[in-house]
XYZ file of C-alpha atoms in Angstrom:
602
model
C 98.587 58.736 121.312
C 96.363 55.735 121.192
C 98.323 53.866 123.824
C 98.522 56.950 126.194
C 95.111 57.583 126.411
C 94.206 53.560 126.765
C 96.624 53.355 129.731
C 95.324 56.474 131.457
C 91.476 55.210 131.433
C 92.813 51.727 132.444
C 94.900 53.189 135.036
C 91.844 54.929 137.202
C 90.262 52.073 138.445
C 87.124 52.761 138.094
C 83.968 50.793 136.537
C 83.810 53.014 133.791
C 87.541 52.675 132.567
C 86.532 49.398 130.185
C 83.911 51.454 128.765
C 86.146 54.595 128.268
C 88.695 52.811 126.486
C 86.394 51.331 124.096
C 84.648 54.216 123.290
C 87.875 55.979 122.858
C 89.137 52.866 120.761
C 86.095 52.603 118.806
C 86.139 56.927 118.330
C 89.584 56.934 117.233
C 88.669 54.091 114.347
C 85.844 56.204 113.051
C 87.977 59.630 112.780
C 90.321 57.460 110.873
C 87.862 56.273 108.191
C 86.781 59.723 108.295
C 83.265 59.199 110.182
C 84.190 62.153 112.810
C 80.444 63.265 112.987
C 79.905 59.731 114.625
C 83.188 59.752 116.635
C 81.802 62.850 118.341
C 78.932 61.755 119.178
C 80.223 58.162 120.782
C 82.425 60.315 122.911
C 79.762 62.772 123.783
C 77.775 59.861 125.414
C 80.467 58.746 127.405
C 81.179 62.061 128.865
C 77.470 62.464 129.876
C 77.114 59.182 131.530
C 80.538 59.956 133.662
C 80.403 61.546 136.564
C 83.690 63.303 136.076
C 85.950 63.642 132.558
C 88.599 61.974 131.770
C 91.773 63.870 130.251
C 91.662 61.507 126.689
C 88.153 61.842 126.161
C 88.595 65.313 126.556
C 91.656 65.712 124.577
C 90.189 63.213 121.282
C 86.748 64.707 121.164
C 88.481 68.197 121.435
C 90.588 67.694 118.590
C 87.092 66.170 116.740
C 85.299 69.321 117.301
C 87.931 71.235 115.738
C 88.431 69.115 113.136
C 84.476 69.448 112.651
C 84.974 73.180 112.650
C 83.818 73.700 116.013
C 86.760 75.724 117.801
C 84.461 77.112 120.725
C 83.058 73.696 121.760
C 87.022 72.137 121.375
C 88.860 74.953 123.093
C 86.316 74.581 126.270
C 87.059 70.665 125.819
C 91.266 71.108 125.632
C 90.910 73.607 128.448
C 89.168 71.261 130.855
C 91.712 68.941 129.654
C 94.123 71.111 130.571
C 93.025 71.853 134.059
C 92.904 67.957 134.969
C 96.530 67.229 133.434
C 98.673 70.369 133.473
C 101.532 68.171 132.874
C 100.127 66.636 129.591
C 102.252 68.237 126.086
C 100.078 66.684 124.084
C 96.652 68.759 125.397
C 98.685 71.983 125.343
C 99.430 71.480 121.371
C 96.065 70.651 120.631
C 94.756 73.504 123.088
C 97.764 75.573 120.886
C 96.141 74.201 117.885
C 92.639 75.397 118.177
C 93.779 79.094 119.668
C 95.322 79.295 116.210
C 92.034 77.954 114.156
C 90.422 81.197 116.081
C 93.202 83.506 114.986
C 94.532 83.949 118.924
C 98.078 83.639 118.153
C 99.381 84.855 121.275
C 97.345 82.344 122.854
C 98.287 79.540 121.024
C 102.136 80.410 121.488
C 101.603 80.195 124.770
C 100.589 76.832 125.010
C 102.916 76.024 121.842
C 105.719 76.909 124.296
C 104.377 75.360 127.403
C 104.107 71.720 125.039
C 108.124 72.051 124.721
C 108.882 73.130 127.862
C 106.867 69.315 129.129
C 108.341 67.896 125.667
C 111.580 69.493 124.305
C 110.825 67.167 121.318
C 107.257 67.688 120.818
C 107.395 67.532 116.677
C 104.191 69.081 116.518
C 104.410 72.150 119.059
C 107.844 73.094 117.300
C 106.032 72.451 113.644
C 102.700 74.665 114.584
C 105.115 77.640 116.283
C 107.514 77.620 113.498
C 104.606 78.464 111.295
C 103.161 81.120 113.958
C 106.657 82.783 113.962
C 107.171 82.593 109.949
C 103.604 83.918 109.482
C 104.574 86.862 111.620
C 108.053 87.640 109.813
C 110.473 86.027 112.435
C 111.568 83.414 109.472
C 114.547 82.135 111.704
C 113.345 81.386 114.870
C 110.675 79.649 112.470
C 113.525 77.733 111.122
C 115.027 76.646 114.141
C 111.423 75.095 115.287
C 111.566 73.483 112.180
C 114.852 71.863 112.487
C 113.921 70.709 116.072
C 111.048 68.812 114.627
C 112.893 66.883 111.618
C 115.688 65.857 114.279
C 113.253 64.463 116.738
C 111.365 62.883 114.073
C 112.848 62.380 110.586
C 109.964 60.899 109.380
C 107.137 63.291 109.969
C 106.829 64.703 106.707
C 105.275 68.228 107.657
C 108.097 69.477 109.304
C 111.030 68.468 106.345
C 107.650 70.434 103.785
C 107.670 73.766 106.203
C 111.517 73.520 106.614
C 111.755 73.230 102.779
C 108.644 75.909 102.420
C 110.337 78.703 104.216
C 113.893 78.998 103.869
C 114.627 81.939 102.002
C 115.323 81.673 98.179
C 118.706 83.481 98.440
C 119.862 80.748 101.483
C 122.770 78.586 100.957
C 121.494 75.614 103.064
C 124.531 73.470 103.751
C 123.802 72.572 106.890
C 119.970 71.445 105.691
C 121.106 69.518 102.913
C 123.651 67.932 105.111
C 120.854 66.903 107.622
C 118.669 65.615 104.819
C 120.794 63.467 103.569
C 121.734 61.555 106.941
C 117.723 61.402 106.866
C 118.288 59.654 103.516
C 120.818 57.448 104.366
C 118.913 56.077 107.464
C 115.989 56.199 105.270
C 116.720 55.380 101.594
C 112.921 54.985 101.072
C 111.425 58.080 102.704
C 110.194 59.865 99.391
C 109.500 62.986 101.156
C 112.888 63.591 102.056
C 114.546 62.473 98.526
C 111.864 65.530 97.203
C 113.202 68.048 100.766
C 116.984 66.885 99.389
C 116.100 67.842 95.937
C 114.487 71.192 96.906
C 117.401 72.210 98.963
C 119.577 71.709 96.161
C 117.896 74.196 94.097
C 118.114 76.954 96.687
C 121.010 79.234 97.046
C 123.508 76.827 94.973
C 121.052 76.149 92.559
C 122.745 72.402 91.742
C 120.866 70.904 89.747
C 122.028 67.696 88.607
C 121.869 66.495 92.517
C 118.678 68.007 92.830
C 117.266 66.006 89.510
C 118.957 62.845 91.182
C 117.126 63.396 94.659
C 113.779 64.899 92.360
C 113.576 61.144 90.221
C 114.011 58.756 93.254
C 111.376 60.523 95.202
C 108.928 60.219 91.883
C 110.189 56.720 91.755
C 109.346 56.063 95.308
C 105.647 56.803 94.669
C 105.689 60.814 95.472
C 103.695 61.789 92.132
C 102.639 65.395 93.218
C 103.100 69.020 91.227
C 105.491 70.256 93.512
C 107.558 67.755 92.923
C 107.241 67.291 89.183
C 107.865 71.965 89.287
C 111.125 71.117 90.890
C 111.735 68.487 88.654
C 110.912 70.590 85.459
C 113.003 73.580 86.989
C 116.417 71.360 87.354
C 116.064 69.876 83.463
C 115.688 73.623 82.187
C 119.165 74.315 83.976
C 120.496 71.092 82.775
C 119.343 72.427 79.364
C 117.128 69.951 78.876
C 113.867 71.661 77.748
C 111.854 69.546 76.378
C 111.993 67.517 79.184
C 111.166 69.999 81.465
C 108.347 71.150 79.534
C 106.517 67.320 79.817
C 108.046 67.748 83.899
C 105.629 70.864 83.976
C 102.699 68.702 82.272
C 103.065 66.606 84.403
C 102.593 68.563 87.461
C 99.820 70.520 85.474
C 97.830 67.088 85.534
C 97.674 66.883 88.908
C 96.601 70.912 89.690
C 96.111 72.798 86.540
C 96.370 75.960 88.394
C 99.451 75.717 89.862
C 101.393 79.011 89.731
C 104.720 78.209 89.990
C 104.590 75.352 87.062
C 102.509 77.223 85.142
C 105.191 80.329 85.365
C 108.227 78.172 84.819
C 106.971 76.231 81.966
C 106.185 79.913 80.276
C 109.649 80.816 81.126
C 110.632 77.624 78.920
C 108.704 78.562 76.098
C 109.846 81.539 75.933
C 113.441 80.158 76.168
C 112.506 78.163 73.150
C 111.127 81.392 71.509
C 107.485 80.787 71.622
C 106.312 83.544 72.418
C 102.951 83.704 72.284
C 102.313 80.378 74.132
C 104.589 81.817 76.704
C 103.606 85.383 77.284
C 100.222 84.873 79.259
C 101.065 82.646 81.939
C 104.386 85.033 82.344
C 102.080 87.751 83.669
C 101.702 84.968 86.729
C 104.985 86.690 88.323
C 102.926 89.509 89.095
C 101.488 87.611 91.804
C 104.404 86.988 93.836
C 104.379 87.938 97.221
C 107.821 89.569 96.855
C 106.308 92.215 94.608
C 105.905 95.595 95.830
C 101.901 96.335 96.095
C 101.163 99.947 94.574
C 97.929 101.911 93.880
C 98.427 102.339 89.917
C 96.156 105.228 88.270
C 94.036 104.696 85.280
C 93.038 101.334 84.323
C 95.281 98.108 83.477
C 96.232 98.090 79.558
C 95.190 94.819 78.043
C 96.463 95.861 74.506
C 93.829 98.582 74.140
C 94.312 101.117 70.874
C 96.285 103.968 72.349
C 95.568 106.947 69.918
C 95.101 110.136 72.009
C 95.582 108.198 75.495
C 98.045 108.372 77.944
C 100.096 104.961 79.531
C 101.790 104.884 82.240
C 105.141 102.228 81.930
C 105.586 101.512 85.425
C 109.250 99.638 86.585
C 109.484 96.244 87.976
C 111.686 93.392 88.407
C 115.831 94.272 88.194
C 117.864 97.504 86.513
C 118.851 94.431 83.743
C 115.106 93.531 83.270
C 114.135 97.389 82.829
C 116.654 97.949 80.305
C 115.597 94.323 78.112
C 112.422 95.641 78.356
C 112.856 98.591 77.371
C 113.416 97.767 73.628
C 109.588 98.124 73.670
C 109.180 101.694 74.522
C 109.450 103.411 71.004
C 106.807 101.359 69.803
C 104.128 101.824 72.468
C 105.754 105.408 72.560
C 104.856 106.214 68.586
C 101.351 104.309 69.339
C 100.259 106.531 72.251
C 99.225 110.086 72.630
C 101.600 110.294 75.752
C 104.108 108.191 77.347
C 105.212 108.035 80.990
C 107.798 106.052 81.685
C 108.641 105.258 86.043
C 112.294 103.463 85.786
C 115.006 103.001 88.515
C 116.695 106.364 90.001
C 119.430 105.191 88.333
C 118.077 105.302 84.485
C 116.589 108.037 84.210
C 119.125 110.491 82.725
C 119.704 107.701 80.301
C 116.156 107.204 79.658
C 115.635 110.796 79.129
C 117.968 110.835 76.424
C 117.332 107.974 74.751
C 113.049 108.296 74.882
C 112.968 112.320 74.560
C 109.184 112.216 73.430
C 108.139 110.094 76.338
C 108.115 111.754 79.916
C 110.328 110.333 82.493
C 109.930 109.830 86.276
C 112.509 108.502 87.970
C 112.081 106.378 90.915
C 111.674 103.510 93.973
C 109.306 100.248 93.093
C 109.179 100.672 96.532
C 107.135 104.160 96.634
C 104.818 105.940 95.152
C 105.290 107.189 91.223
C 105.861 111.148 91.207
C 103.795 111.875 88.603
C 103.402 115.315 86.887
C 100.767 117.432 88.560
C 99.077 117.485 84.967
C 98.935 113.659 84.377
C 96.224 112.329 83.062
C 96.503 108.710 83.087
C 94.204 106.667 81.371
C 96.214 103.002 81.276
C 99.054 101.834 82.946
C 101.337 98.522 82.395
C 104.112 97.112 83.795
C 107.125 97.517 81.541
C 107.315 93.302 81.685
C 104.249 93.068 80.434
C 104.678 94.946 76.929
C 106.468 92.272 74.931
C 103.368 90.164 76.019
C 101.337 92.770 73.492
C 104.343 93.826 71.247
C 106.732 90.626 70.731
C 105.013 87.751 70.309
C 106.420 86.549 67.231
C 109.906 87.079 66.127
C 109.178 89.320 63.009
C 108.536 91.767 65.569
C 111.663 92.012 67.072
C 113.134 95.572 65.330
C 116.903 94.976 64.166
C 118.147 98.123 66.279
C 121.413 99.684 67.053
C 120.922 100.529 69.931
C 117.498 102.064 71.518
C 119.443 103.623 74.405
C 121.976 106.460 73.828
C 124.855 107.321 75.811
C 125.891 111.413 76.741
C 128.082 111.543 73.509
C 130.614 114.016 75.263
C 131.213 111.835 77.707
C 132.131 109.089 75.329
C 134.077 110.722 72.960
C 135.925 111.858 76.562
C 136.431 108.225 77.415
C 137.466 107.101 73.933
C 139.968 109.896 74.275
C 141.601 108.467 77.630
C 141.121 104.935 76.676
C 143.113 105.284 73.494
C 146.339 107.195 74.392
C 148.508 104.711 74.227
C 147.155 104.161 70.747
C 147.579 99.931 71.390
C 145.136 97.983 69.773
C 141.841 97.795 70.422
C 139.665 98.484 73.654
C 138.005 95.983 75.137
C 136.091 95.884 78.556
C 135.490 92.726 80.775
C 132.944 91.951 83.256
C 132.624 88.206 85.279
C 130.401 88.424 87.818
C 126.761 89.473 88.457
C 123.743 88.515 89.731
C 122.538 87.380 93.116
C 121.833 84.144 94.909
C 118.164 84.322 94.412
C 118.826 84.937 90.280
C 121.030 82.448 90.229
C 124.158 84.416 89.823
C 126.623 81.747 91.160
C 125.753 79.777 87.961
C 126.535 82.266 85.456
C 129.643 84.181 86.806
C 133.007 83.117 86.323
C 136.139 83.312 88.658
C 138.531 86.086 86.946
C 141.163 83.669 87.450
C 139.343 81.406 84.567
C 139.169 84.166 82.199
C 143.123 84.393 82.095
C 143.411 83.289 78.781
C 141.426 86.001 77.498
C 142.777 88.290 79.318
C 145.677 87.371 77.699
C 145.404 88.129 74.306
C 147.881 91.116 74.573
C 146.874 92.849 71.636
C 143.906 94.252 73.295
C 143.865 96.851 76.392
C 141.390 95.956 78.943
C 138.889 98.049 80.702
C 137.283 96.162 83.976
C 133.722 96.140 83.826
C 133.237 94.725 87.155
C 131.897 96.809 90.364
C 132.865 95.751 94.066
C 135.992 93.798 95.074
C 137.535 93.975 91.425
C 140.375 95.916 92.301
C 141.754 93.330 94.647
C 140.583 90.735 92.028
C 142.509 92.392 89.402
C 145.520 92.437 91.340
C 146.122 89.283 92.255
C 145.891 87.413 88.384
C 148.600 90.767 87.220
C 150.827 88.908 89.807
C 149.965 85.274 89.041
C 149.216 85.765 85.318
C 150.821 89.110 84.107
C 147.648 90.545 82.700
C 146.433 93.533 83.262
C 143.077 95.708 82.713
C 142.620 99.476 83.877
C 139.955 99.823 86.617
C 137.879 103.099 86.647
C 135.746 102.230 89.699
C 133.688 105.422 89.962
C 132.162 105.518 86.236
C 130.727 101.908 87.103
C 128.058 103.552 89.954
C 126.346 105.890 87.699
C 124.590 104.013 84.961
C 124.824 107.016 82.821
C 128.386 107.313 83.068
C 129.275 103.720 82.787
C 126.630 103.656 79.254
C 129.275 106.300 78.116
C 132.065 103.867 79.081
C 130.709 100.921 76.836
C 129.693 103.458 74.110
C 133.673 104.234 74.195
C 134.880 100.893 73.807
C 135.546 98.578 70.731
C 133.975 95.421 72.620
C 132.303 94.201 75.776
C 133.113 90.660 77.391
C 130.712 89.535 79.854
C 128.690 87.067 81.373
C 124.831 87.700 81.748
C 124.900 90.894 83.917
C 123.379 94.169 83.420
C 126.819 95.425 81.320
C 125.289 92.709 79.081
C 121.934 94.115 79.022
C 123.137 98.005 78.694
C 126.199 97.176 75.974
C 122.596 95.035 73.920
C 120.651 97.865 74.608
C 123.468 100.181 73.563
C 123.990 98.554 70.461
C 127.706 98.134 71.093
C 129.194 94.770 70.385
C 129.209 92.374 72.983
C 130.282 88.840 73.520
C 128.241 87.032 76.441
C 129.321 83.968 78.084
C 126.377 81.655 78.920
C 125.745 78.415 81.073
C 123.666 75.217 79.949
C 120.704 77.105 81.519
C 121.100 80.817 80.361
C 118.109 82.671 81.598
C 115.103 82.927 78.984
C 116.116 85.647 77.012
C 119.093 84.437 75.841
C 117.329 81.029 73.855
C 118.510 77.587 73.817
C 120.921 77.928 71.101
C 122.912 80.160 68.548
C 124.715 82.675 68.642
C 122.305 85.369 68.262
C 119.468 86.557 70.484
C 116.250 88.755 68.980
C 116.518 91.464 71.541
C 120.493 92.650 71.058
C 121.415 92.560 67.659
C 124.780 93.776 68.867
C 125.814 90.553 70.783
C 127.139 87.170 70.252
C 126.492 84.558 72.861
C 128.952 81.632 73.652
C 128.074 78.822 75.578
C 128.432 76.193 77.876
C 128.037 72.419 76.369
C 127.883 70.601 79.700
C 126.847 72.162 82.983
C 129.620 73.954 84.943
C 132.146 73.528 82.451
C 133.534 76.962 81.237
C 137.066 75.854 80.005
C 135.821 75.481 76.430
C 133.785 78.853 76.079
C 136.888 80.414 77.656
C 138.910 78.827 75.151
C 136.816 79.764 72.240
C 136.513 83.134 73.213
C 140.423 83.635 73.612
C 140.551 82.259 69.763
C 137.604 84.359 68.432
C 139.360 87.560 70.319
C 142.917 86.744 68.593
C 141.210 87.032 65.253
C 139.126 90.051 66.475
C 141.995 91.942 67.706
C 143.782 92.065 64.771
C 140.798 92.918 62.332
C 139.692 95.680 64.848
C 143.185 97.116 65.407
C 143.901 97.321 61.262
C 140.521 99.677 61.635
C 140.898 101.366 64.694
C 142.401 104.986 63.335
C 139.645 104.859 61.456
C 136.894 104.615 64.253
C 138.917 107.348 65.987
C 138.761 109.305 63.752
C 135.200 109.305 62.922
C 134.305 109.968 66.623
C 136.739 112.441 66.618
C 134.693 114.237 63.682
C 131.171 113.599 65.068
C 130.444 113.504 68.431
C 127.120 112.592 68.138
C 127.406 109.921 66.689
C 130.356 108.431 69.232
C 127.651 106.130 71.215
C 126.424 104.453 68.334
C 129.539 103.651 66.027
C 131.387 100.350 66.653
């Protein structure tokens, strides 16, 4: 920029070019040591004492007057600029620039656009209208600006942060990583894009040993800043590494004490580790993402108040599996109050109604407004997430249930009936995949193809827990593996029906899914196969968790490796089989006596 403007004053031949470039050489050294109040006014006395303006002085003192929060005086500055050098890219981004400072967005667009169309490469017209067209929801044309600007300069670090900054959490970004790390490679010791190579790693894919890799030599390079210490902390949880991601999260704390997203992750650590009441508080903090629905609540927020004669209002949030977890707190804030009302997903409420008959029951959208009863009252309302925060905080207070939910108990003693005419062994039913990209569900499911071994253990008859493309699934490893498990598609898209479906069977084996959280919550056994970095309410170790009784939890030793857990669940299930098939008249027969009680036996 320097150079341009030098060779533009020398170039006009006047007397006043020597004096132009120095004052523009001396104004450009103040801005940098940060003197721009004294930059201005060097410039300013230049332009008075010239008959006419030059285009630099223009542009520079422009771009000070901005910078000194002065958009009117620097958008009448760019403009002139503008006028004299229509051909310039470098006045239409700063003229862009300052439009945007005023909130004119269509205006700076315009000239954001006109930059490119004089400079196809102009890093800092595509970096300034990627973040105009992200701002305004059109995240992939935002993208594509932002990919323009890290190829035509690798090194200019604000366009690998907004590339990193805006692709979407549920992205796979092959492509991006693949483009960072030719960036590496040309540029082993460009911190910034070790720390854009470890981000992408953590997105869609959620690898996390590469991402630690890229995360240290960035660190090591001299990048010592929260985000990347977050990042850092967020790849040694998954590695199962928690105390090490817990000084990670210090670490970035040091540097911004406030920052959100280590402050959230680090509580999602402790309460990993099963300290509860250190984590609680700052895992209210997800409240303020921007991907929560925003809804008008009545009453006033509950902070733990006494409840005697009041009514609460449990409002839904987060996933189905994260209602039903949470859950396990209604009957105690349900005994406490004077009246319960309960919002849950459409899809829980005839479960909920039958399982929390003293509470009242809406069912619902997070996305739209609660349907209260004309008669409510409500005097507090909390998001379900937020009770354990006031009601499990140490592990005495975890209740040793059976089950909190209850399943229709006609329809399971209907399902035990069909499951169990062949009268072979026990009945077991399997689920391997849940989750999405954005909850990390690539990490925790398992290709049904590496479950053959359990499947195999023929003294059980298999049930497939699994919605979507299971039937295809199941058909192909009958033909390569001979095993076989009956497939009742419909009773898995009704919640209700597919609660009287686990309630029926003798075990559940599944990864972390919501068959995991509704067998727990059912109080029917259930073995769940974990990775390294199981999500938070599953601990760090052991068998057992505090919130299902019910299940048993094997897991990974080293990341990505499920051949052992596979194994040791195939030998656990041999044992299992033929215990539970010496006592399985007897289990039919006791549901066959007392239907009511069908959903909880097991």
């Amino acid at each position: 920029m320097l150079g341009r403007m030098l060779k533009w004053v020398l170039s006009r031949g006047r007397g006043g070019a020597a004096e132009g470039a120095r004052a523009l050489a001396e104004a450009l050294r103040l801005e940098a040591s940060g003197r721009i109040g004294e930059a201005r006014e060097r410039l300013r006395s230049v332009l008075a004492a010239e008959d006419d303006a030059s285009v630099p002085l223009l542009s520079l003192l422009g771009r000070l007057e901005a910078q000194a929060g002065e958009p009117r005086a620097a958008r009448e500055l760019l403009a002139r600029a503008a006028r004299l050098d229509p051909r310039s890219a470098d006045v239409q981004a700063d003229l862009g620039n300052v439009h945007a400072m005023m909130g004119e967005s269509s205006a700076a667009t315009r000239c954001y656009r006109a930059a490119l169309a004089l400079d196809p490469q102009h890093v800092a017209a595509h970096c300034n209208i990627g973040l105009l067209l992200a701002r305004d929801g059109e995240r992939n044309a935002a993208l594509d600006h932002f990919r323009a600007a890290v190829a035509a300069n690798p090194e200019f670090t604000p366009a690998i942060r907004n590339l990193v900054a805006w692709l979407p959490d549920d992205a796979v970004p092959t492509a991006d990583i693949a483009m960072v790390e030719r960036i590496v490679a040309r540029f082993p010791d460009l911190a910034e894009a070790h720390a854009a190579l470890g981000a992408l790693h953590l997105r869609g894919a959620f690898d996390a040993q590469p991402a630690l890799t890229a995360l240290d030599r960035a660190i090591a390079l001299g990048l010592d800043e929260a985000d990347v210490h977050t990042r850092r902390g967020v790849a040694l949880h998954e590695l199962g590494r928690f105390d090490a991601a817990l000084e990670a999260f210090g670490r970035a704390l040091a540097h911004d004490p406030d920052h959100v997203i280590a402050r959230f992750h680090r509580a999602i650590t402790l309460l990993a580790l099963g300290r509860f009441a250190a984590g609680w508080p700052d895992y209210e903090l997800r409240l303020r993402s921007e991907d929560r629905p925003q809804r008008a609540m009545p009453g006033s927020p509950w902070r733990g108040e006494p409840l005697d004669g009041r009514t609460v209002l449990v409002h839904a949030e987060q996933g189905v599996g994260d209602e039903i977890l949470f859950a396990s707190c209604l009957p105690d804030l349900i005994r406490a109050s004077g009246t319960c009302i309960v919002e849950c997903d459409a899809r829980l409420a005839a479960l909920y109604r039958r399982s929390f008959p003293d509470a009242t029951i809406v069912g619902g959208s997070q996305h739209e407004p609660i349907a209260l009863p004309p008669e409510a009252r409500v005097d507090f309302h909390v998001p379900i997430g937020s009770l354990p925060g006031h009601l499990r905080c140490q592990p005495a207070e975890f209740p040793a249930h059976a089950g909190y939910l209850r399943a229709d108990p006609q329809r399971a003693a209907a399902w035990r009936a069909c499951l169990t005419q062949s009268g072979r062994g026990p009945v077991a039913g399997i689920a391997w995949r849940g989750g999405t990209l954005r909850s990390r569900g690539p990490g925790r499911s398992i290709e049904l193809g590496r479950l053959a071994p359990i499947l195999a253990v023929r003294a059980v008859t298999w049930v497939c827990l699994q919605r979507g493309a299971a039937p295809v699934e199941l058909e192909t490893i009958e033909l390569t593996n001979g095993v076989h498990a009956q497939a009742f598609p419909d009773a898995l898209e009704d919640l209700d029906e597919t609660a009287a479906l686990l309630a029926a069977l003798d075990l559940v084996v599944t990864i972390d899914s919501t068959v995991a959280q509704l067998a727990g919550a059912l109080g029917r056994p259930a073995w769940v196969l974990l990775p390294v970095g199981a999500e938070w309410r599953y601990g760090v170790d052991g068998e057992r968790m505090p919130w299902y009784p019910s299940a048993r939890l094997f897991r990974q030793s080293l990341p990505n490796d499920w051949a052992p857990v596979v194994g040791n669940v195939a030998r656990e299930l041999c044992t299992w089989a033929g215990e539970a098939h010496r006592s399985s008249v007897g289990c039919v027969a006791r549901m066959g006596r007392d239907d009511s009680d069908a959903p909880r036996t097991g």
